[in-house]
Amino acid sequence: MNYNQKTFFVKVLFMVTIVSITINCASKKSNIIPITITPAVQLEKKKDIIRDDHEIEVEVQEVTIPKYTKDSTDYFSDSSYEIQWSDSIYNTLNLDEKISQLMMVAAYPNKDEIHYTTVDSLITKYKIGGLIFFQGGPIKQAKLNNRFQSKSKIPMLIGIDAEWGLSMRVDSTYKFPFNMTLGAVKDLNLIEAIGKKMGAEAKRMGIHYTFSPVVDINTNPSNPIIGVRSFGEDKEDVTNKAIALMKGINSQGVFATAKHFPGHGDTSTDSHHTLPVLNFTKFRLDEIELYPYKKMFAEGLQSVMVAHLNIPVLEPNPATPSSLSKNIVTDLLKKELGFKGMIITDALNMKGASNAFKPGDIELAAFLAGNDILLMPENVPIAIETIKKAYNDTLFSEERLAESVKKILRHKYKIGLKKYKPIVIDNLYNDINPVLNDSLQYAVYENAITVLKNDSKVLPIKDLSDKIAYVKIGKDTNTDFVETLKKYTSVTEVTGENSADLNEKLKDFDIVIVGYHPSDKAWRNTNLTDNEVTLINDLANNNKVIVDFFAKPYTLLPFTNFDAFEGLIISYQNNPISQIVSSEIIFGASQAKGKLPVSINTFFKINDGITTDNLYRLGFSSPEFVGINSEKLNEIENFTTKAISRKMAPGMQILVARKGKVFYQKSFGYHTYNEITKVQNSDIYDVASITKVVATLPNIMQHFDKKKLTLSTTLGEILPVFRDTDKQDINLLDVLTHYGRLQAWKPFYKETLDSLKCPLDKYYSNTYSSKFSRKVVDSLYFRTDYHDTIMKYIATSKLAENKTYKYSDFAFMILAEYLKKSTGKTIDKLTYDNFYKSMGMNYTLYNPLQKFDKSVIPPSEEDDYFRHTIVQGYVHDMAAAMEGGVAGHAGIFSNSMDIAKMMQMYLQKGRYGTKRYFSEETFDMFNNCYYCDLGNRRGLGFDKPQSDKKDATCDCVSMLSFGHTGFTGTIAWADPETEIIYVFLSNRTYPNSTYNILSKENIREDIQKIIQDAIIK
């Protein structure tokens, strides 16, 4: 505070003290109920300092934003303190200064010093009452706000247009959904939560008025200026949502402002450029346009912005816009409707008002009409002089001037300007872009996106083996939509020069998803062109289509019918979160819940919207949406950096999901240490022993579920090779728990090499033939009949003397052999048919080079002992390689997303998508630890946490958790207690598998610990 301000406030304090002494101590208490600005703290009137959400010290005032009660009637009675304060300050002002308090001037942070100096001058010389900020970055605006406030004798009221948050005017800030998107949401708590966020961020920027919500009822689809700024065309919906947003904003100690009074929703011209006409009866206005205001006044609305409109039934002079009409501002708004709060003009430089008035005259007219704050006067000195002259000419009284000026001063008191403090710049950017915003945004779109057609229940897509194409229309981004679609199943992007070309390319596809992606900027034209309408119709007439419009509902207006559309979705806005959630709805990871906020010709009416099925496929969200602290997750990168820099692994994928939502999916490092090819989320790794739980085990569980196996079934019963051996009585329980005394493994490959460790011709050939059909690496094929040798060795191998836990690859090699004998299918074909095909696990397979290029497969080793080449796209495990890459214990290649699908199926106890793969009872049996009391932590096929030390997992997961690790540096783990899935894939074996530093350093386990610690308690 500068010297002048200090002197001024000392005088005011003295005057307040004198006045206070004379006040009757038994004076009646105000009926205004103070609210706390800090949600978690109940403020006390005499407490000097609190800590708010942003950890900024702020001085406590008696904040008099009213408590919301249904039976409240008098919301603007002022506390004795603020009356004293405002009266005292008013009495120190001369006439010019009083008039200046009415002025709220535009300030542009993106302009130059000449502009800033001009604003300085208006503050110091004319002592204006407020500023409205436009355009620029948050830091610059905050610094300018501090600069301008420091020059003001009386701290100024700060306003901003923030209909979808600060982003409407301030760059690098969070963009909340447009009102029309919120109009599709039925949960008012969500809308109030949005308001709270908007209010909190505005407050942190030193803003007192957000000039929102827009409460115009958009009954004119061709409205050129309101449109998506409206909640819709139903007066009840608009009102309820406006009240919810208002409550949220006000709860943060910021004034919400309803606009554009008396109603701009049914206009066909833009008041920025001309004066729109509303030729309606008084009854119509009262029933529709004024309805939200009357309801909001009863709920504690603090301020109203008056529009520039020509309304003949209310104002007979066609040259007088509503903002300058005494009939409308004073007689209707203040007297008839009884509004006692702040009345603010819309910007006075808008052509709808300024075309017929010159500077000075327009401000005077606005004031005489009954407005309190004159927004963006064109010429402040002339405005002051003109109003002053009118006062001297007795065109208005001192009482009228005092009414507005004291109201402004009381609002300054209410908002905390009695003890103004500058904006704290430290951490400002993070404070106005909190990570929680994304969580709220996900919730909004899950409740907003609207399905209008769902013929034959095409939505959600159930059969992931369908051949699906995607066609983009529109010039804006579609990246998140396409990437998310492809996480569910194979989706082919198809382009063409024209509709005929496209239809020819699409003829072999079962479903075509058409996405319309226009700009998401409020002022851009998002309407379809005639050619785009024709193209969409042609695609619909020739294909089975799901058309998804990432635009306002009015985009549908040009269509003459929708008969050919199997699926029709309105996603409202074209941004990353709307695209992700819309993809989830298409594939059943989320339900469509939204209801149309406007009608579309005769085809769709208000509140139309089909609720789609939830198929319980994995979805996507932000961490906080599922109760995870994203800041804590940032620590994961400390360990990935450590692992890569110390050459524990050249790169890795990490995925974490909770409650069915993937909230963390990142890739780190490169395929190799030469740092040429970066790891991508879609790359596929050799997952090593995770094969056991994503290939062999689920098939065994199905056989168990179908009573083909029991825990007492013996090896002798399922495979003839084990009959009459010492293994014939080993039962399935002991095989799956690694408790059957089987050997761990055997390096079979060594017996097929010469003394120089090179492949013997007896066993290998450089060309394929029926005798040499097992490809182990490029141009090297192994003997077909050696599989029998391996099985015979396992059957005759020596058992351990004592029955103790011993992890064994042999167990799953045996089970894969059983599955092949009992089904007639090898494990690769069986698993694809039974699981991968229907689960959309299109990146999970044996022998990936049959489908994928090497460039998307990180190498697993520079082999100098067996294959003598870089092993890339071929299984690393030597025994699995000798089986042609297909084995029960190893051989699967996959990415983190696909592995997570299988783990989610387990978490859901056998259910995923449209299928139940096995019963809940079967899962529970397999996830049980049968020999824990004997020191064996294993479930049936699953690894389980060690109860007394860190082994395979951190010591922080529940005993219900399960999963598996892999030799190549992998882990897949799920915990039913926390509903968390954790997948870590790497090629730690590259370039050499000998030293497993990744395991010794507990990198996977430490990352798992971070994830557990990130759970918000």
Coordinates of C-alpha atoms in Angstrom, one line a residue, residues 84-286:
Q84 CA -20.1 2.3 8.5
W85 CA -17.2 1.7 6.2
S86 CA -19.0 2.6 3.0
D87 CA -20.6 5.7 4.4
S88 CA -17.4 6.9 5.8
I89 CA -15.5 6.5 2.6
Y90 CA -18.3 8.0 0.6
N91 CA -18.2 11.1 2.8
T92 CA -14.5 11.7 2.0
L93 CA -15.1 11.7 -1.8
N94 CA -15.6 14.7 -3.9
L95 CA -18.2 14.7 -6.7
D96 CA -15.7 13.7 -9.4
E97 CA -14.4 10.8 -7.2
K98 CA -18.0 9.6 -6.5
I99 CA -18.8 9.5 -10.2
S100 CA -15.5 7.8 -11.0
Q101 CA -16.5 4.9 -8.7
L102 CA -19.1 4.0 -11.3
M103 CA -16.5 3.4 -14.0
M104 CA -15.1 -0.1 -14.8
V105 CA -12.4 0.3 -17.4
A106 CA -10.9 -2.3 -19.7
A107 CA -7.2 -3.3 -19.2
Y108 CA -5.3 -5.5 -21.6
P109 CA -2.3 -7.3 -20.3
N110 CA -1.2 -8.2 -23.9
K111 CA -0.8 -4.6 -24.8
D112 CA 2.2 -2.3 -24.3
E113 CA 3.4 0.2 -21.7
I114 CA 1.6 3.0 -23.4
H115 CA -1.7 1.3 -22.6
Y116 CA -0.6 0.5 -19.1
T117 CA 0.3 4.1 -18.5
T118 CA -3.1 5.2 -19.8
V119 CA -4.8 3.0 -17.3
D120 CA -2.4 4.3 -14.6
S121 CA -3.6 7.8 -15.4
L122 CA -7.2 6.9 -15.2
I123 CA -6.6 5.4 -11.8
T124 CA -4.5 8.2 -10.3
K125 CA -6.1 11.2 -12.0
Y126 CA -9.7 10.1 -12.2
K127 CA -9.8 7.5 -9.4
I128 CA -11.9 5.0 -11.3
G129 CA -13.8 2.3 -9.3
G130 CA -12.9 -0.8 -11.2
L131 CA -11.2 -2.7 -14.0
I132 CA -12.2 -5.5 -16.4
F133 CA -9.3 -7.6 -17.7
F134 CA -9.0 -8.9 -21.2
Q135 CA -6.4 -11.0 -23.1
G136 CA -3.0 -12.0 -21.9
G137 CA -1.2 -14.4 -19.6
P138 CA -2.0 -14.9 -15.9
I139 CA 1.4 -13.8 -14.5
K140 CA 1.3 -10.6 -16.5
Q141 CA -2.3 -9.9 -15.5
A142 CA -1.6 -10.5 -11.8
K143 CA 1.4 -8.2 -11.9
L144 CA -0.6 -5.5 -13.6
N145 CA -3.4 -6.0 -11.2
N146 CA -1.0 -5.4 -8.3
R147 CA 0.4 -2.4 -10.1
F148 CA -2.9 -0.8 -10.8
Q149 CA -4.3 -1.5 -7.4
S150 CA -1.2 0.0 -5.7
K151 CA -2.0 3.3 -7.5
S152 CA -5.7 3.4 -6.5
K153 CA -6.9 5.5 -3.6
I154 CA -9.6 3.0 -2.9
P155 CA -9.0 -0.6 -4.0
M156 CA -10.8 -1.3 -7.3
L157 CA -13.3 -4.0 -8.1
I158 CA -11.9 -6.4 -10.7
G159 CA -14.1 -8.1 -13.2
I160 CA -13.6 -10.5 -16.0
D161 CA -15.7 -12.5 -18.5
A162 CA -15.2 -16.1 -17.2
E163 CA -18.1 -18.0 -18.6
W164 CA -16.0 -21.2 -19.0
G165 CA -13.4 -20.1 -16.4
L166 CA -10.5 -17.7 -16.7
S167 CA -9.7 -19.3 -20.1
M168 CA -12.3 -17.1 -21.8
R169 CA -10.0 -14.1 -21.4
V170 CA -6.7 -15.4 -19.9
D171 CA -4.4 -17.7 -21.8
S172 CA -2.5 -20.6 -20.1
T173 CA -5.5 -21.2 -17.8
Y174 CA -8.0 -24.0 -17.6
K175 CA -10.9 -24.2 -20.0
F176 CA -14.1 -25.5 -18.4
P177 CA -17.0 -26.8 -20.5
F178 CA -19.3 -24.4 -22.3
N179 CA -22.7 -23.9 -20.7
M180 CA -24.4 -25.9 -23.4
T181 CA -22.2 -28.9 -22.5
L182 CA -23.2 -28.5 -18.9
G183 CA -26.8 -28.2 -20.1
A184 CA -26.6 -31.9 -21.0
V185 CA -25.6 -32.8 -17.4
K186 CA -28.4 -33.8 -15.0
D187 CA -26.3 -33.8 -11.8
L188 CA -26.4 -30.3 -10.4
N189 CA -23.7 -31.1 -7.9
L190 CA -21.3 -31.4 -10.8
I191 CA -22.2 -28.0 -12.1
E192 CA -21.9 -26.5 -8.6
A193 CA -18.5 -28.1 -8.4
I194 CA -17.5 -26.4 -11.7
G195 CA -18.6 -23.1 -10.2
K196 CA -16.5 -23.6 -7.2
K197 CA -13.4 -24.3 -9.3
M198 CA -14.1 -21.2 -11.5
G199 CA -14.6 -19.1 -8.4
A200 CA -11.5 -20.3 -6.6
E201 CA -9.3 -19.6 -9.7
A202 CA -10.9 -16.2 -10.2
K203 CA -10.3 -15.3 -6.6
R204 CA -6.7 -16.4 -6.8
M205 CA -6.2 -14.0 -9.7
G206 CA -7.6 -11.1 -7.6
I207 CA -10.9 -11.1 -9.5
H208 CA -14.2 -10.1 -7.8
Y209 CA -16.8 -10.5 -10.5
T210 CA -16.8 -13.4 -13.0
F211 CA -19.6 -12.0 -15.2
S212 CA -21.1 -15.4 -15.4
P213 CA -23.3 -17.4 -15.6
V214 CA -25.1 -16.7 -18.9
V215 CA -28.8 -17.3 -18.1
D216 CA -30.1 -16.6 -21.6
I217 CA -32.6 -19.2 -22.7
N218 CA -31.5 -20.1 -26.2
T219 CA -34.8 -20.7 -28.0
N220 CA -33.4 -19.4 -31.3
P221 CA -31.0 -22.0 -32.8
S222 CA -29.7 -19.3 -35.2
N223 CA -28.6 -17.0 -32.4
P224 CA -25.3 -15.7 -33.5
I225 CA -23.8 -14.7 -30.2
I226 CA -25.3 -16.9 -27.4
G227 CA -25.5 -20.5 -28.7
V228 CA -23.1 -22.7 -26.6
R229 CA -22.9 -19.9 -24.0
S230 CA -26.4 -20.9 -22.9
F231 CA -27.4 -23.9 -20.9
G232 CA -30.2 -24.7 -23.4
E233 CA -33.7 -23.8 -24.3
D234 CA -35.7 -25.1 -21.3
K235 CA -36.2 -22.4 -18.7
E236 CA -36.2 -24.8 -15.8
D237 CA -33.0 -26.5 -16.9
V238 CA -31.3 -23.2 -17.6
T239 CA -32.4 -21.8 -14.2
N240 CA -31.4 -24.8 -12.1
K241 CA -28.0 -25.0 -13.7
A242 CA -27.4 -21.2 -13.5
I243 CA -28.3 -21.4 -9.7
A244 CA -25.9 -24.3 -9.2
L245 CA -23.1 -22.5 -11.0
M246 CA -23.8 -19.3 -9.1
K247 CA -23.7 -21.1 -5.8
G248 CA -20.4 -22.6 -6.6
I249 CA -18.8 -19.3 -7.7
N250 CA -20.3 -17.4 -4.7
S251 CA -19.1 -20.0 -2.3
Q252 CA -15.5 -19.0 -3.0
G253 CA -16.0 -15.4 -2.1
V254 CA -16.5 -14.2 -5.7
F255 CA -19.6 -12.5 -7.1
A256 CA -21.5 -14.4 -9.8
T257 CA -23.2 -12.2 -12.3
A258 CA -26.3 -13.3 -14.3
K259 CA -26.5 -12.0 -17.8
H260 CA -27.7 -10.8 -20.3
F261 CA -30.8 -9.2 -18.7
P262 CA -33.6 -9.3 -19.6
G263 CA -32.7 -12.1 -22.0
H264 CA -30.5 -12.5 -25.2
G265 CA -31.5 -16.1 -26.0
D266 CA -34.0 -15.4 -28.8
T267 CA -32.1 -12.9 -30.9
S268 CA -31.0 -13.2 -34.5
T269 CA -28.3 -10.5 -34.4
D270 CA -25.2 -9.8 -32.3
S271 CA -25.4 -6.8 -29.9
H272 CA -21.6 -6.4 -30.4
H273 CA -22.4 -5.1 -33.8
T274 CA -26.0 -3.9 -33.9
L275 CA -29.1 -3.6 -31.7
P276 CA -31.1 -6.9 -31.6
V277 CA -34.9 -6.7 -31.4
L278 CA -37.1 -8.7 -29.1
N279 CA -40.6 -8.4 -30.4
F280 CA -42.3 -10.3 -27.6
T281 CA -45.2 -9.6 -25.3
K282 CA -44.7 -8.8 -21.6
F283 CA -46.3 -12.1 -20.8
R284 CA -43.8 -14.0 -22.9
L285 CA -40.9 -12.1 -21.4
D286 CA -42.2 -12.8 -17.9

